[in-house]
PDB file of C-alpha atoms in Angstrom:
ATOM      1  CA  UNK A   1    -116.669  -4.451-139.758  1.00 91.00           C
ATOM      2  CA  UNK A   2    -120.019  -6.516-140.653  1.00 95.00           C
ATOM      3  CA  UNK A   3    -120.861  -8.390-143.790  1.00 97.00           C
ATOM      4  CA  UNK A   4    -123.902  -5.732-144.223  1.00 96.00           C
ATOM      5  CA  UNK A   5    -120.997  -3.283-144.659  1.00 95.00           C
ATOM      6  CA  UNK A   6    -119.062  -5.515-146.974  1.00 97.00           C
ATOM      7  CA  UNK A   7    -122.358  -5.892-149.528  1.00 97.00           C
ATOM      8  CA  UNK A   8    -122.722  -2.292-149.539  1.00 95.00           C
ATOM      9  CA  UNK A   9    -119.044  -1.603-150.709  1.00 96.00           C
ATOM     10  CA  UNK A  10    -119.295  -4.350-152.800  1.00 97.00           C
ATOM     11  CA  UNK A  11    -122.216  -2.870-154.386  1.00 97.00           C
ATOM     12  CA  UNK A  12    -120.773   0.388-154.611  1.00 97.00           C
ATOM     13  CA  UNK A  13    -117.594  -1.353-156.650  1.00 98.00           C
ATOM     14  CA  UNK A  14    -120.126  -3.179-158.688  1.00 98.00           C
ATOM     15  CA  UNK A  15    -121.683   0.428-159.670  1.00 97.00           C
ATOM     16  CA  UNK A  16    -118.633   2.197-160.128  1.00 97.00           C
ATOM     17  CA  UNK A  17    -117.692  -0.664-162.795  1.00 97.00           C
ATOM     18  CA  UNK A  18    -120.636  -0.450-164.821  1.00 97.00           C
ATOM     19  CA  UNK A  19    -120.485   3.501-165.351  1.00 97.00           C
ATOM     20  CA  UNK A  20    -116.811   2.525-166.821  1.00 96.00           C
ATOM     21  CA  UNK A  21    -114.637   3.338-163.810  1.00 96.00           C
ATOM     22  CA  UNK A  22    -111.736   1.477-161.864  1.00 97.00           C
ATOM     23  CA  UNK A  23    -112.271   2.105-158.468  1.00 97.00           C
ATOM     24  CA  UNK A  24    -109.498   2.022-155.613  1.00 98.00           C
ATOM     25  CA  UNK A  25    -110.860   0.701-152.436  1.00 98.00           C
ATOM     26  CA  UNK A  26    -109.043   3.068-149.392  1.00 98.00           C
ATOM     27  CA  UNK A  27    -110.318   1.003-145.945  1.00 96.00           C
ATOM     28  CA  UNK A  28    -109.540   1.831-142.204  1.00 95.00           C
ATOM     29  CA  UNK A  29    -109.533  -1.507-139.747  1.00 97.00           C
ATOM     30  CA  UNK A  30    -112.295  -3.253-138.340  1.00 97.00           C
ATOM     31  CA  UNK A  31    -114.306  -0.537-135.552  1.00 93.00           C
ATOM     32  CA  UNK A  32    -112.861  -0.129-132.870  1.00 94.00           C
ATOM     33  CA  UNK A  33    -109.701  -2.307-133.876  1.00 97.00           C
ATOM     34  CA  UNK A  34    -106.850   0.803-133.615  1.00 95.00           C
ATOM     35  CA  UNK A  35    -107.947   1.754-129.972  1.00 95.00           C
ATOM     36  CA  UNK A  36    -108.276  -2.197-129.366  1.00 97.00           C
ATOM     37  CA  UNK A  37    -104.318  -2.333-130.844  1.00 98.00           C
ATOM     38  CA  UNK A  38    -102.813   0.882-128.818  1.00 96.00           C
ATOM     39  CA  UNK A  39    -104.607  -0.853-125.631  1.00 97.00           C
ATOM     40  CA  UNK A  40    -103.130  -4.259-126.656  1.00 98.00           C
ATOM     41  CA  UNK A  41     -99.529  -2.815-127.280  1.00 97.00           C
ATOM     42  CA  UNK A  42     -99.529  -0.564-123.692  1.00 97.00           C
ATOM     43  CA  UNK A  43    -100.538  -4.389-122.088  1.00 98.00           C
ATOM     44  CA  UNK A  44     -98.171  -5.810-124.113  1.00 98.00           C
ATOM     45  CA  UNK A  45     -95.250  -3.702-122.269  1.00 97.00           C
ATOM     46  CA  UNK A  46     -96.753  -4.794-118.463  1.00 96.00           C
ATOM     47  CA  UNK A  47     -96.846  -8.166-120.085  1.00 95.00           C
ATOM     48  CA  UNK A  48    -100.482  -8.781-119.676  1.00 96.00           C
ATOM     49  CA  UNK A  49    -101.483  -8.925-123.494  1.00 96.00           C
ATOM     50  CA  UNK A  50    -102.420 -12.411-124.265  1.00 96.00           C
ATOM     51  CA  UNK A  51    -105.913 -12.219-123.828  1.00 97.00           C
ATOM     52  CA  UNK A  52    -106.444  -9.075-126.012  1.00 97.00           C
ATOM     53  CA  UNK A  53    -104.425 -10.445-128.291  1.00 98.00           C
ATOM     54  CA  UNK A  54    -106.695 -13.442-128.577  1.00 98.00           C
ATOM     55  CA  UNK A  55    -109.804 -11.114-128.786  1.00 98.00           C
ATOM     56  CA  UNK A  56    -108.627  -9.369-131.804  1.00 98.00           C
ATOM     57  CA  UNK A  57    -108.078 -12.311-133.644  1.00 98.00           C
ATOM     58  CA  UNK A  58    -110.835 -13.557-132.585  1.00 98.00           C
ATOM     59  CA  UNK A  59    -113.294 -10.386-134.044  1.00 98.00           C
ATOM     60  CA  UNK A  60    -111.137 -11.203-137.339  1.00 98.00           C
ATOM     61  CA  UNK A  61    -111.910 -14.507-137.512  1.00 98.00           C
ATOM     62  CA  UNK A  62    -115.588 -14.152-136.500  1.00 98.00           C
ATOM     63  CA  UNK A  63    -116.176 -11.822-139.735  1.00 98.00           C
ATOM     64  CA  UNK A  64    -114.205 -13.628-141.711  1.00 98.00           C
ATOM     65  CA  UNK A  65    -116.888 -16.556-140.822  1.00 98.00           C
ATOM     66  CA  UNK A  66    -119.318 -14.318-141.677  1.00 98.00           C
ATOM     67  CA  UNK A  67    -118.245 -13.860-145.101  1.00 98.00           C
ATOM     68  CA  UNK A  68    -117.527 -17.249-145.658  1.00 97.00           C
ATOM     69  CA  UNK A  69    -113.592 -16.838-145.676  1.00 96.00           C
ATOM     70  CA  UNK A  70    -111.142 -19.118-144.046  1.00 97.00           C
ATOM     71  CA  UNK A  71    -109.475 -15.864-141.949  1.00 98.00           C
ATOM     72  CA  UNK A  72    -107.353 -18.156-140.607  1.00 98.00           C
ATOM     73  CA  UNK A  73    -105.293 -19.145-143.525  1.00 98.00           C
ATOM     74  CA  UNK A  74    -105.521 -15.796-145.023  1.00 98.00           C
ATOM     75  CA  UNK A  75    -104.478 -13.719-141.896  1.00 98.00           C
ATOM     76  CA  UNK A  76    -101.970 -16.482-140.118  1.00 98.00           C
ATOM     77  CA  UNK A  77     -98.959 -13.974-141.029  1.00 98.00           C
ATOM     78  CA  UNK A  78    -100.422 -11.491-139.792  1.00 98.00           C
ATOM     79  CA  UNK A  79    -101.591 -12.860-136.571  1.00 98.00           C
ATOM     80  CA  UNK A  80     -98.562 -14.265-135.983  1.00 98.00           C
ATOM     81  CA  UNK A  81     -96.978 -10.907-136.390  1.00 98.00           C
ATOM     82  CA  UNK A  82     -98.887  -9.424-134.197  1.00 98.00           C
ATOM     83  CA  UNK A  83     -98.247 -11.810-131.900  1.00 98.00           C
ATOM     84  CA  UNK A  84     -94.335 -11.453-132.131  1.00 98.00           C
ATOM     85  CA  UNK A  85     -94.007  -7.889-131.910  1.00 98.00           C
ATOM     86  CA  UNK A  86     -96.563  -7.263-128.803  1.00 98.00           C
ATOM     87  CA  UNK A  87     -93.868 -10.186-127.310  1.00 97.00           C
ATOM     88  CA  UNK A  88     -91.148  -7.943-128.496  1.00 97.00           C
ATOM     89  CA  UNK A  89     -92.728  -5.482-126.359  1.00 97.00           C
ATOM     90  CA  UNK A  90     -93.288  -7.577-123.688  1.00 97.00           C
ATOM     91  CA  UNK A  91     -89.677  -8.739-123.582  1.00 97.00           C
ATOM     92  CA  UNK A  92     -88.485  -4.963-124.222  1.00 95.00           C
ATOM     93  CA  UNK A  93     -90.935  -3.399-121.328  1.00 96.00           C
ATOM     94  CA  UNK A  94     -91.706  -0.718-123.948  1.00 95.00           C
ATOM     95  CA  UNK A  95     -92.902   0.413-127.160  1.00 95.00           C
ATOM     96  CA  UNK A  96     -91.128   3.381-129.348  1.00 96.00           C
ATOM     97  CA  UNK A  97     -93.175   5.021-132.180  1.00 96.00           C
ATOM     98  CA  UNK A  98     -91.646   2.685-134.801  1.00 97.00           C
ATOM     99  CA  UNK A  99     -92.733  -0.850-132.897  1.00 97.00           C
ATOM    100  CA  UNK A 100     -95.954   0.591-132.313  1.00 97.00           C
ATOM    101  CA  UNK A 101     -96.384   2.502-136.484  1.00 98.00           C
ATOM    102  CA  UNK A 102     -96.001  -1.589-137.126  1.00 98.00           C
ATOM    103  CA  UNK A 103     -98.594  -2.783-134.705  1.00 98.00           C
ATOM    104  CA  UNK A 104    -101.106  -0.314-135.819  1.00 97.00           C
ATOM    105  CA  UNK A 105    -100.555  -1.170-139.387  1.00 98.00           C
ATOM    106  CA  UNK A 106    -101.837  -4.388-138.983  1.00 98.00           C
ATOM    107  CA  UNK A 107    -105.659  -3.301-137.930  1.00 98.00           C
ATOM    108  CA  UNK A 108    -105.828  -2.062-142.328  1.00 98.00           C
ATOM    109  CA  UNK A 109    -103.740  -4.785-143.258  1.00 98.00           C
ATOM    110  CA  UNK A 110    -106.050  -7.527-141.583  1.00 98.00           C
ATOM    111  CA  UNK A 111    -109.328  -5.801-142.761  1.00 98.00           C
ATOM    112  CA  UNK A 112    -108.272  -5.201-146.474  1.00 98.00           C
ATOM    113  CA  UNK A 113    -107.002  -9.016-146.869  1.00 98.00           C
ATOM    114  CA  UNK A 114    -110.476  -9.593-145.912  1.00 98.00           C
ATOM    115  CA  UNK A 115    -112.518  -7.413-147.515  1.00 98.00           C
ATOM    116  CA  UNK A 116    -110.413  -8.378-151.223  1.00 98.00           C
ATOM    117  CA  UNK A 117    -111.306 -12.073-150.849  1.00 98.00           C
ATOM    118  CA  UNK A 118    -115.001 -11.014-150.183  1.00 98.00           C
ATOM    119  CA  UNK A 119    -115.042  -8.616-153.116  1.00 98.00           C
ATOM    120  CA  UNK A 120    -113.290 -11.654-155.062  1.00 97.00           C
ATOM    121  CA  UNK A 121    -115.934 -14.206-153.763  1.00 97.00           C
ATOM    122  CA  UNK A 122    -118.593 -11.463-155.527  1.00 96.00           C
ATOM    123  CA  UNK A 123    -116.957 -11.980-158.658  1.00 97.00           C
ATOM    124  CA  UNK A 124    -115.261  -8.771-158.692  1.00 98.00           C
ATOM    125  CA  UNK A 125    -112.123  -9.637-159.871  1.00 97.00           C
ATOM    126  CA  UNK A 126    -109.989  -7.665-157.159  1.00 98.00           C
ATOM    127  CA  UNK A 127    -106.458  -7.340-156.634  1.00 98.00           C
ATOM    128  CA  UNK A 128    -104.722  -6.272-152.661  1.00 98.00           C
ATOM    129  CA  UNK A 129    -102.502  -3.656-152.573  1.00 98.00           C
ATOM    130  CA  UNK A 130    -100.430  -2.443-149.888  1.00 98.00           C
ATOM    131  CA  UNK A 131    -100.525   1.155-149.608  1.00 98.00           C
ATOM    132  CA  UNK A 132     -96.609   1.292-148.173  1.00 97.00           C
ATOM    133  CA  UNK A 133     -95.588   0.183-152.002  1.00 96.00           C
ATOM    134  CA  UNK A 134     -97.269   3.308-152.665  1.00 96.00           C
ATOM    135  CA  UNK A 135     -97.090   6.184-150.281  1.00 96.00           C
ATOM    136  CA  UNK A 136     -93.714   7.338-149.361  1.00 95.00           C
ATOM    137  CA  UNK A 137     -93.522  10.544-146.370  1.00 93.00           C
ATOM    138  CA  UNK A 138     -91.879  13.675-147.445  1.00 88.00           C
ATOM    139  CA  UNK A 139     -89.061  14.999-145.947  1.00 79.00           C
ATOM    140  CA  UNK A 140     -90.527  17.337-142.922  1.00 74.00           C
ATOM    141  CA  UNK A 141     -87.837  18.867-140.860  1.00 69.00           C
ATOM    142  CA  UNK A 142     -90.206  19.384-138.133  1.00 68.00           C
ATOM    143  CA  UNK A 143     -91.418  15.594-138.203  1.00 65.00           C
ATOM    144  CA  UNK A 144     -88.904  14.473-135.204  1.00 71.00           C
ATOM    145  CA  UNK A 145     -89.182  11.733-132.699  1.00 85.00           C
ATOM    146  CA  UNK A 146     -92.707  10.155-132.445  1.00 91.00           C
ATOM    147  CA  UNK A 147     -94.252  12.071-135.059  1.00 90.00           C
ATOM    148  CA  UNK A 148     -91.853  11.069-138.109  1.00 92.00           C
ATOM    149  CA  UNK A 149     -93.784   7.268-137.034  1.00 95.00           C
ATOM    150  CA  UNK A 150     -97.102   8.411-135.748  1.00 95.00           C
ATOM    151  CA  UNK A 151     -98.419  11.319-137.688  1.00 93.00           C
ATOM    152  CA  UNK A 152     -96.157  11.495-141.356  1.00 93.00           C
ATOM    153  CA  UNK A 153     -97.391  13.790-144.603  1.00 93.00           C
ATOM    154  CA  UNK A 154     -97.072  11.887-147.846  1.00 94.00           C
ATOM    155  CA  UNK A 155     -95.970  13.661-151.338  1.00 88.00           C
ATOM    156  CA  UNK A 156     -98.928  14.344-153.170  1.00 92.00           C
ATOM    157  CA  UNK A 157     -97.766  14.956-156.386  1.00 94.00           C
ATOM    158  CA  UNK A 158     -99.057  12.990-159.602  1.00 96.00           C
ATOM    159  CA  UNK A 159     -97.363  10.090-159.677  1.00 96.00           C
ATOM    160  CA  UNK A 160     -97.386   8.544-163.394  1.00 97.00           C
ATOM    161  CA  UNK A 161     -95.138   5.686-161.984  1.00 96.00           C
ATOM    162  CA  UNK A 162     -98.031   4.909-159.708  1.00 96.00           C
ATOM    163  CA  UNK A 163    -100.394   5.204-162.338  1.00 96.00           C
ATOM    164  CA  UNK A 164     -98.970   2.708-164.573  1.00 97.00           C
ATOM    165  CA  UNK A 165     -98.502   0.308-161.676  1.00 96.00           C
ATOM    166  CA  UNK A 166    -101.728   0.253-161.012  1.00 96.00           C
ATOM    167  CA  UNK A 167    -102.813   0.120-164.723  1.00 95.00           C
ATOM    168  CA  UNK A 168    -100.473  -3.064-164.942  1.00 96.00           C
ATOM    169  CA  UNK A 169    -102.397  -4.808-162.712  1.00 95.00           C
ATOM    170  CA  UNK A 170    -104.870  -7.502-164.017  1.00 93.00           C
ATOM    171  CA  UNK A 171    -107.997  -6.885-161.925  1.00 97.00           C
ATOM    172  CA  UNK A 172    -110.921  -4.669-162.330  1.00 96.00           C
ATOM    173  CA  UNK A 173    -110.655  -3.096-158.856  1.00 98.00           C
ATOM    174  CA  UNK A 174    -107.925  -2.371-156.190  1.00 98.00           C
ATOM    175  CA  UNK A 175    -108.150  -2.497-152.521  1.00 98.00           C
ATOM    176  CA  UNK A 176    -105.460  -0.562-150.221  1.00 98.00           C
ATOM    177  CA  UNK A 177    -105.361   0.744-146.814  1.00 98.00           C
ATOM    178  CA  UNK A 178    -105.682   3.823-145.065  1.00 96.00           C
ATOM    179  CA  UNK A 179    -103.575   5.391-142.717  1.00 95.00           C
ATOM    180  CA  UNK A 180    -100.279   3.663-143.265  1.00 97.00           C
ATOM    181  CA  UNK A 181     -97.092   4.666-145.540  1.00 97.00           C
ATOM    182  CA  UNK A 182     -93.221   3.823-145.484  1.00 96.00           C
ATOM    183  CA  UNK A 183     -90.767   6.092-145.131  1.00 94.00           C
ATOM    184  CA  UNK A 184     -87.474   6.581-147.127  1.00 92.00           C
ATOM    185  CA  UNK A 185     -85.587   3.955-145.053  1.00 93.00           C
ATOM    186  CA  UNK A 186     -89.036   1.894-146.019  1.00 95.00           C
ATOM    187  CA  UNK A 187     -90.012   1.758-142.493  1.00 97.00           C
ATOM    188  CA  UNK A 188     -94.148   1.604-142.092  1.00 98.00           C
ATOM    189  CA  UNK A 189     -95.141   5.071-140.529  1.00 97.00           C
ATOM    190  CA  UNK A 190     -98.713   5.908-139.416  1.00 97.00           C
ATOM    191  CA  UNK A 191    -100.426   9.213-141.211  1.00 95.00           C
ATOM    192  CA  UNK A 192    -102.196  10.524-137.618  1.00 89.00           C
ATOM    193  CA  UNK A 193    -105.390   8.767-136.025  1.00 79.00           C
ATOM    194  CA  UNK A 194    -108.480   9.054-139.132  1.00 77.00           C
ATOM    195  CA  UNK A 195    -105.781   8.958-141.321  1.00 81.00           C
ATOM    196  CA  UNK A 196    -107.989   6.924-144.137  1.00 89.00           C
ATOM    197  CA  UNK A 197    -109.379   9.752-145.912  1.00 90.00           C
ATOM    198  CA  UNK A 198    -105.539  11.445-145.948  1.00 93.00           C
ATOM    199  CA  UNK A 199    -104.876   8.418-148.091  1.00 96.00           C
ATOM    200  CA  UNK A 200    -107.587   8.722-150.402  1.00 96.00           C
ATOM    201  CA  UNK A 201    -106.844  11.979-151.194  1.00 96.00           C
ATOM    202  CA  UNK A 202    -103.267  11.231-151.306  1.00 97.00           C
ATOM    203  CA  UNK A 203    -103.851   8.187-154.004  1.00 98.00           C
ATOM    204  CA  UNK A 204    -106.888  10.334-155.857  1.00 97.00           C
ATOM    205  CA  UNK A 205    -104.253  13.462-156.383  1.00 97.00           C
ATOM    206  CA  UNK A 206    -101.144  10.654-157.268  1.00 97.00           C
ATOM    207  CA  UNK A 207    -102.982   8.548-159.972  1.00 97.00           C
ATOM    208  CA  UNK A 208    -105.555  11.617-161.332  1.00 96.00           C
ATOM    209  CA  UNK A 209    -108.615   9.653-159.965  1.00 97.00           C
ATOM    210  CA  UNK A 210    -111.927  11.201-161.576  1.00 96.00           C
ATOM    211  CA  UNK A 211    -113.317  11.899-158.586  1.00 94.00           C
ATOM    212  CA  UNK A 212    -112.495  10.685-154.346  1.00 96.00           C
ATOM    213  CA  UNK A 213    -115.387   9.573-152.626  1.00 93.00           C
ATOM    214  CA  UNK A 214    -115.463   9.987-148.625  1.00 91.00           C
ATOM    215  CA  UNK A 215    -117.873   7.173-147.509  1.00 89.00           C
ATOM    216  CA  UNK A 216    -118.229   7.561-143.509  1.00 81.00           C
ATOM    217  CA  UNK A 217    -120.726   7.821-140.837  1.00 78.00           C
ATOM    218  CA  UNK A 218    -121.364  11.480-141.158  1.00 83.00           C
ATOM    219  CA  UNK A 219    -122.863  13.207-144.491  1.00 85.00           C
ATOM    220  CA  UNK A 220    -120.436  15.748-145.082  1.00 85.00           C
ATOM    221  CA  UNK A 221    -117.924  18.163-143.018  1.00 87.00           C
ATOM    222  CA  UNK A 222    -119.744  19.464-139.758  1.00 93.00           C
ATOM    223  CA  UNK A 223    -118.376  22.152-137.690  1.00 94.00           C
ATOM    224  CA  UNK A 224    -117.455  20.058-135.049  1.00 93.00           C
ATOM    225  CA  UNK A 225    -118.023  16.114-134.362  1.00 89.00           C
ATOM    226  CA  UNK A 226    -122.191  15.977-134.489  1.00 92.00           C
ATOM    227  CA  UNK A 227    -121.267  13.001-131.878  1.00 89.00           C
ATOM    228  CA  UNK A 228    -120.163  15.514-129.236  1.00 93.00           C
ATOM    229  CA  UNK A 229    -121.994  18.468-129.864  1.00 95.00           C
ATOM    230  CA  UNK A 230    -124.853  17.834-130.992  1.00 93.00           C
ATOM    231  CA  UNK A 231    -125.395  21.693-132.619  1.00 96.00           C
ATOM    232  CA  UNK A 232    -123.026  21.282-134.390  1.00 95.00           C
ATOM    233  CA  UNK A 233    -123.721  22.174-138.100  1.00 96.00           C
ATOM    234  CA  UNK A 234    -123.340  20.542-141.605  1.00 95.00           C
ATOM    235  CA  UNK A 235    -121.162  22.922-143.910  1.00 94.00           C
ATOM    236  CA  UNK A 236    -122.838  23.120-147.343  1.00 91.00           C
ATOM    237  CA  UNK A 237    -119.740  24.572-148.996  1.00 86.00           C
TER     238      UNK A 237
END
């Protein structure tokens, strides 16, 4: 969500590259920008949205400055996305799973459009994939209702196909989102809230990856969030 954090995963690419590996860049929004999104679309239904709808594009825009990208030309579809389906909301008075599976798409979408033309601007010759031409949800008869939208499992498989997309594509690293899949009618789904490193491990078991790296604000698993309880302990296997 800063430039600091941009240079340090553009470092990280840059490493990866010169031990001989293709790395696959799995990113979640911008901080803060899913809870920002669910408050924007339950505003969106009183029809009071306008001016949280201008403050996320806004934090876009402002990083995007940061990095020396025009955000504005590079996110306009998406922004104006946004801005029709939190008026679809509006106009509807409400928000099913499936409206909402699109609106919260948009926080990974926005932030790996970004972070591809700053790993471009590098000189890392980097190539923007979306993760729904990728990840399809398994059948789950017990994924009804909200869940099928909000909280999907993805086959995890390895997927050759996948793998030879991917080797197809002309660029020395990919960058693809977390937390977002399409279903078999190709409808975007959500994979539950810290869904990101569920689609790392999803794309590391599909395309054989060497290895799937978990970078996050904690150093490992802990037995409970260290945030909230503060004994809580680091599990060293």
């Amino acid at each position: 969500s800063t430039p600091e954090r941009w240079s340090t995963i553009a470092n990280l690419v840059e490493r990866r590259l010169s031990e001989g590996l293709r790395p696959l860049v799995v990113c979640s929004a911008l901080a803060g920008i899913s809870n920002h999104l669910k408050i924007l679309l339950a505003l969106a239904v009183e029809g009071r949205h306008e001016e949280d709808l201008a403050a996320i594009r806004a934090r876009h825009l402002e990083l995007g400055a940061g990095l020396k990208i025009d955000a504005a030309a590079l996110l306009r579809d998406d922004f104006e996305e946004l801005s029709r389906l939190t008026l679809a909301a509006s106009l509807l008075r409400e928000a099913g799973p499936a409206l909402e599976a699109r609106v919260m798409a948009l926080g990974e979408l926005m932030s790996t459009r970004l972070g591809a033309a700053c790993l471009s601007s590098r000189g890392i010759e980097t190539a923007w994939l979306d993760a729904r031409a990728a990840l399809e949800t398994r059948e789950d008869p017990l994924a009804g209702g909200p869940r099928a939208y909000l909280a999907a499992t993805c086959d995890f498989e390895r997927d050759e196909e996948l793998r030879r997309r991917l080797d197809e594509i002309p660029a020395a690293a990919v960058i693809t989102q977390g937390f977002i899949a399409r279903n078999r009618e190709g409808q975007t789904v959500l994979l539950g809230r810290g869904g990101s490193d569920t689609s790392a491990a999803y794309f590391a078991a599909r395309l054989g990856a060497a290895r799937c790296e978990i970078w996050t604000d904690v150093p490992g698993l802990f037995t409970a969030n260290p945030a909230l309880i503060p004994s809580a302990r680091l599990l060293r296997a």
